[in-house]
Each structure stands twice: as structure tokens, then as C-alpha cells.
Amino acid sequence: KNQVEQSPQSLIILEGKNCTLQCNYTVSPFSNLRWYKQDTGRGPVSLTIMTFSENTKSNGRYTATLDADTKQSSLHITASQLSDSASYICVVPRVTGGGNKLTFGTGTQLKVEL
Amino acid sequence: DSGVTQTPKHLITATGQRVTLRCSPRSGDLSVYWYQQSLDQGLQFLIQYYNGEERAKGNILERFSAQQFPDLHSELNLSSLELGDSALYFCASSEGLSRGLMNTEAFFGQGTRLTVV
């Protein structure tokens, strides 16, 4: 079954600390993996897209890693800020009957506190 | 601003009613996706259109239907509404072809919050 699972489900950290979010997927065939940030009540916004051949990609304080062999990805947030409080969603697309279906994980709810 | 416009932003209606949600994709994007996000739940894929044609279908109820018009805007019709249909409905668009180019990014609108009372 094509699935995307994320952990932890929720996380609370202090401002300035680092954290790592995990994503395991079983979607096949695999083409790429995306991390989105979703503020409460808002649409998801892409943070990074990683293709099969990429192991690490950074976007400011966000660094994503991908291990296509173990089908795992992580998102590392450095020096967290209050504005990082959001849901982080791992997304893996796959082709279904001629279309592209984005399979979403349920997300990790991150809260950054003072 | 993602460039994807959804209207209305909020909608309150009674059970049994029918509503239409509208989505205008980014200029040049041919694919439109509809998602449902219930309270504290992940995004659930409903349906995808590419250049006016249905391309992929998720767990969309028979009471729900969608279409994409020649100008590429899309509408999601929800009928015989139930309390459980209350959710955020997101539209996303991408330039992607129906096959290949899976590395293209999907851009999301701000959603329509539907409340069924």
C-alpha cells in the first residue's frame, strides 16, 4: 500500500533549539519527496523537493535528507524560531491511471516556545 | 501568495444543501488538485484534473463532483451535505503533465473553510 508516515506526531521545543522530523514512505515507484510547511488554517507551502539522486538539500535553516534505499527522509530545523510553529508535511507523488496523485503524510505538529 | 485563488474563503450552510467551491489555478498551470482536510487530519486527495479532463481520483464521495473548465478554473460541487463534510477544502495547481514531470511543484490556495450546521 502506498503510504507516507511521519513521526513524531507532535513536538514542542524551545526557541533556538534544533529538531528533526522523520518521514517513512512506501510509495512506489519513487520519483521525489517534498516537505511542506502548513500554518494553521492556511495552505501548505513547499520547503524543498528532493529527487531520487539527492541525499541532502538545504533551504535556509531547513535541511532535508533522503535515503532512497531505506525509504526515509528527515527534515532538520536549526535554531528554531517562533514562526516555525506549524505542521510539517511529507509528500510523495505517484502516478495513478494517467494522473499524478500526491500522497500526504499526516504531518508533524511543531510548536516552538519561548 | 501562491497564485492559486480559492473562493469563497468561508462558507456556512445547512445539512442537505449543495455548495460550489471555486479554484483559479496559477497562470499557465494545467493541473488542478482538490484536497479535503478535516479538523486535525491530514490532507486527503479527492480528485485531479489536467487541462479539462479528470486524471486521478481519490476517496471522493459520490455526493461530490468536480470539473475543470476551458479557462482552467475548477469547481468542486458538494451536495446533500452532512455535518461530517465540515472541513477545509484546498485546491492546488501545478504545470505538470499527466505523465512525467513529477518533479513539478504543487502550489496551494488558502482553502475554503466549509462549516455544515
Short mmCIF file of C-alpha atoms in Angstrom, two decimals:
data_model
loop_
_atom_site.label_atom_id
_atom_site.label_comp_id
_atom_site.label_asym_id
_atom_site.label_seq_id
_atom_site.Cartn_x
_atom_site.Cartn_y
_atom_site.Cartn_z
CA LYS A 1 0.00 0.00 0.00
CA ASN A 2 1.32 3.44 -0.88
CA GLN A 3 1.75 5.28 2.38
CA VAL A 4 3.63 8.11 3.96
CA GLU A 5 4.16 8.01 7.71
CA GLN A 6 5.62 10.77 9.83
CA SER A 7 7.00 11.00 13.32
CA PRO A 8 6.70 12.38 15.84
CA GLN A 9 3.05 13.34 15.60
CA SER A 10 3.74 16.47 17.61
CA LEU A 11 6.77 18.18 19.08
CA ILE A 12 7.38 21.10 21.44
CA ILE A 13 10.79 22.73 21.55
CA LEU A 14 12.30 25.89 22.96
CA GLU A 15 13.20 28.75 20.69
CA GLY A 16 16.73 28.46 19.42
CA LYS A 17 16.86 24.69 19.68
CA ASN A 18 17.19 22.26 16.79
CA CYS A 19 14.83 19.46 15.88
CA THR A 20 14.49 16.66 13.37
CA LEU A 21 11.29 15.36 11.83
CA GLN A 22 11.05 11.94 10.22
CA CYS A 23 9.21 10.60 7.20
CA ASN A 24 8.98 6.99 6.03
CA TYR A 25 7.32 6.15 2.76
CA THR A 26 6.28 3.06 0.85
CA VAL A 27 5.09 4.84 -2.29
CA SER A 28 6.29 3.10 -5.43
CA PRO A 29 7.61 3.85 -7.91
CA PHE A 30 9.50 6.68 -6.26
CA SER A 31 10.33 9.88 -8.07
CA ASN A 32 10.68 12.60 -5.47
CA LEU A 33 9.74 13.65 -1.99
CA ARG A 34 8.59 17.04 -0.84
CA TRP A 35 8.38 18.75 2.51
CA TYR A 36 5.65 21.31 3.03
CA LYS A 37 5.00 23.72 5.89
CA GLN A 38 1.39 24.40 6.76
CA ASP A 39 0.44 27.18 9.11
CA THR A 40 -2.86 26.66 10.90
CA GLY A 41 -5.78 27.28 8.58
CA ARG A 42 -3.54 28.09 5.64
CA GLY A 43 -2.49 26.23 2.53
CA PRO A 44 0.73 24.19 2.59
CA VAL A 45 3.84 25.89 1.25
CA SER A 46 6.71 23.92 -0.25
CA LEU A 47 10.01 23.95 1.64
CA THR A 48 12.01 21.60 -0.51
CA ILE A 49 11.75 18.93 -3.17
CA MET A 50 14.21 16.05 -3.23
CA THR A 51 14.69 13.76 -6.19
CA PHE A 52 15.86 10.18 -6.17
CA SER A 53 19.50 11.13 -6.67
CA GLU A 54 19.70 13.77 -3.95
CA ASN A 55 20.81 12.96 -0.40
CA THR A 56 20.76 16.37 1.23
CA LYS A 57 19.25 19.72 0.39
CA SER A 58 19.17 22.90 2.43
CA ASN A 59 16.80 25.84 2.38
CA GLY A 60 17.97 28.35 4.95
CA ARG A 61 17.55 26.84 8.39
CA TYR A 62 15.82 23.78 6.92
CA THR A 63 17.87 20.78 5.79
CA ALA A 64 16.22 17.73 4.27
CA THR A 65 17.86 14.36 3.81
CA LEU A 66 16.77 11.41 1.75
CA ASP A 67 17.76 7.75 1.88
CA ALA A 68 16.06 6.10 -1.07
CA ASP A 69 17.33 2.67 -0.03
CA THR A 70 15.60 2.72 3.35
CA LYS A 71 12.80 4.97 2.05
CA GLN A 72 13.33 7.53 4.76
CA SER A 73 13.58 11.27 4.80
CA SER A 74 14.22 13.75 7.56
CA LEU A 75 13.76 17.48 7.94
CA HIS A 76 16.16 19.20 10.30
CA ILE A 77 15.34 22.65 11.59
CA THR A 78 18.21 24.64 13.02
CA ALA A 79 17.97 27.48 15.54
CA SER A 80 14.20 27.30 15.69
CA GLN A 81 12.08 30.44 15.76
CA LEU A 82 8.57 31.06 16.99
CA SER A 83 7.45 31.38 13.37
CA ASP A 84 8.49 27.78 12.76
CA SER A 85 5.42 26.68 14.72
CA ALA A 86 3.36 24.87 12.09
CA SER A 87 2.56 21.46 10.67
CA TYR A 88 5.30 19.92 8.54
CA ILE A 89 4.05 17.54 5.93
CA CYS A 90 5.95 15.00 3.90
CA VAL A 91 4.52 14.40 0.44
CA VAL A 92 5.35 11.76 -2.15
CA PRO A 93 3.77 11.89 -5.61
CA ARG A 94 2.90 8.88 -7.70
CA VAL A 95 1.22 8.26 -11.00
CA THR A 96 -2.28 6.80 -10.87
CA GLY A 97 -4.15 5.97 -14.05
CA GLY A 98 -2.62 8.79 -16.02
CA GLY A 99 -2.70 11.38 -13.28
CA ASN A 100 -0.37 12.49 -10.54
CA LYS A 101 -1.52 11.83 -7.00
CA LEU A 102 0.22 13.49 -4.11
CA THR A 103 0.27 11.19 -1.10
CA PHE A 104 0.44 13.24 2.08
CA GLY A 105 1.70 12.21 5.46
CA THR A 106 -0.41 13.27 8.42
CA GLY A 107 2.24 15.75 9.42
CA THR A 108 4.24 16.65 12.48
CA GLN A 109 2.80 19.49 14.51
CA LEU A 110 5.71 21.59 15.75
CA LYS A 111 5.35 24.19 18.46
CA VAL A 112 8.23 26.48 19.31
CA GLU A 113 8.02 28.15 22.70
CA LEU A 114 9.94 30.87 24.48
CA ASP B 1 0.88 34.48 -2.40
CA SER B 2 0.88 31.15 -4.23
CA GLY B 3 -1.06 32.47 -7.21
CA VAL B 4 -3.89 29.97 -6.61
CA THR B 5 -7.17 31.65 -5.73
CA GLN B 6 -10.00 29.93 -3.93
CA THR B 7 -13.43 31.35 -3.26
CA PRO B 8 -15.22 31.70 -1.00
CA LYS B 9 -12.85 31.71 1.98
CA HIS B 10 -15.60 30.72 4.37
CA LEU B 11 -18.93 29.03 3.83
CA ILE B 12 -21.59 28.11 6.34
CA THR B 13 -24.52 26.04 5.19
CA ALA B 14 -27.13 23.64 6.48
CA THR B 15 -27.23 19.88 6.17
CA GLY B 16 -28.77 18.64 2.95
CA GLN B 17 -27.70 21.70 0.99
CA ARG B 18 -25.41 21.95 -2.02
CA VAL B 19 -22.41 24.25 -2.39
CA THR B 20 -19.86 25.04 -5.06
CA LEU B 21 -16.24 25.83 -4.31
CA ARG B 22 -14.18 27.59 -6.91
CA CYS B 23 -10.49 27.47 -7.72
CA SER B 24 -8.43 29.54 -10.14
CA PRO B 25 -5.02 27.95 -10.74
CA ARG B 26 -1.74 29.79 -11.24
CA SER B 27 -1.37 31.26 -14.67
CA GLY B 28 -0.11 28.56 -17.01
CA ASP B 29 -0.80 25.62 -14.70
CA LEU B 30 -2.80 22.88 -16.35
CA SER B 31 -3.28 20.52 -13.41
CA VAL B 32 -5.69 21.18 -10.58
CA TYR B 33 -5.97 19.05 -7.46
CA TRP B 34 -8.66 19.11 -4.79
CA TYR B 35 -7.99 18.08 -1.17
CA GLN B 36 -10.07 17.81 1.94
CA GLN B 37 -8.63 18.45 5.39
CA SER B 38 -10.86 17.67 8.32
CA LEU B 39 -10.07 19.01 11.78
CA ASP B 40 -6.69 17.78 12.98
CA GLN B 41 -6.45 15.45 10.00
CA GLY B 42 -4.04 15.23 7.11
CA LEU B 43 -4.81 16.30 3.59
CA GLN B 44 -6.95 13.76 1.75
CA PHE B 45 -6.74 13.70 -2.02
CA LEU B 46 -10.10 14.00 -3.74
CA ILE B 47 -9.54 14.44 -7.47
CA GLN B 48 -7.17 15.78 -10.11
CA TYR B 49 -7.92 17.44 -13.43
CA TYR B 50 -5.49 18.11 -16.22
CA ASN B 51 -6.45 20.52 -19.00
CA GLY B 52 -10.15 19.87 -18.52
CA GLU B 53 -10.00 16.11 -18.11
CA GLU B 54 -10.26 14.04 -14.97
CA ARG B 55 -6.90 12.34 -14.41
CA ALA B 56 -6.88 10.81 -10.96
CA LYS B 57 -9.45 10.11 -8.33
CA GLY B 58 -9.05 9.63 -4.62
CA ASN B 59 -11.58 8.93 -1.89
CA ILE B 60 -14.13 11.32 -3.28
CA LEU B 61 -17.72 10.69 -2.23
CA GLU B 62 -20.41 10.18 -4.84
CA ARG B 63 -22.12 13.27 -3.43
CA PHE B 64 -19.09 15.29 -4.54
CA SER B 65 -18.20 16.14 -8.10
CA ALA B 66 -15.76 18.43 -9.82
CA GLN B 67 -14.95 19.83 -13.19
CA GLN B 68 -12.31 21.94 -14.88
CA PHE B 69 -13.45 24.49 -17.42
CA PRO B 70 -11.78 25.59 -20.69
CA ASP B 71 -10.28 28.61 -18.91
CA LEU B 72 -8.73 26.07 -16.49
CA HIS B 73 -10.58 27.18 -13.39
CA SER B 74 -12.15 24.37 -11.44
CA GLU B 75 -15.22 23.89 -9.30
CA LEU B 76 -15.89 21.35 -6.60
CA ASN B 77 -19.57 20.65 -6.02
CA LEU B 78 -20.67 19.19 -2.72
CA SER B 79 -24.27 18.07 -2.40
CA SER B 80 -26.54 16.57 0.25
CA LEU B 81 -24.14 17.99 2.79
CA GLU B 82 -23.62 16.25 6.10
CA LEU B 83 -22.09 17.50 9.33
CA GLY B 84 -19.03 15.38 8.62
CA ASP B 85 -18.33 17.29 5.44
CA SER B 86 -17.23 20.27 7.51
CA ALA B 87 -13.58 20.75 6.63
CA LEU B 88 -11.02 22.86 4.86
CA TYR B 89 -11.04 22.25 1.14
CA PHE B 90 -7.80 23.05 -0.65
CA CYS B 91 -7.11 23.43 -4.30
CA ALA B 92 -3.61 23.08 -5.68
CA SER B 93 -2.24 23.59 -9.15
CA SER B 94 0.86 22.54 -11.00
CA GLU B 95 2.15 22.80 -14.51
CA GLY B 96 2.69 19.05 -14.59
CA LEU B 97 1.70 16.90 -17.49
CA SER B 98 -0.47 13.91 -16.86
CA ARG B 99 2.57 11.72 -17.09
CA GLY B 100 6.15 12.55 -16.32
CA LEU B 101 7.41 15.81 -14.93
CA MET B 102 6.57 14.52 -11.47
CA ASN B 103 9.21 16.81 -10.09
CA THR B 104 6.99 19.80 -10.64
CA GLU B 105 5.73 21.51 -7.54
CA ALA B 106 2.12 21.90 -6.48
CA PHE B 107 1.03 25.33 -5.24
CA PHE B 108 -1.84 25.51 -2.81
CA GLY B 109 -4.58 28.05 -2.38
CA GLN B 110 -5.58 29.33 1.03
CA GLY B 111 -8.52 26.99 1.20
CA THR B 112 -12.27 27.25 1.69
CA ARG B 113 -13.48 26.55 5.20
CA LEU B 114 -16.82 24.80 4.95
CA THR B 115 -19.00 24.54 8.03
CA VAL B 116 -22.14 22.43 7.83
CA VAL B 117 -24.63 23.11 10.61
#
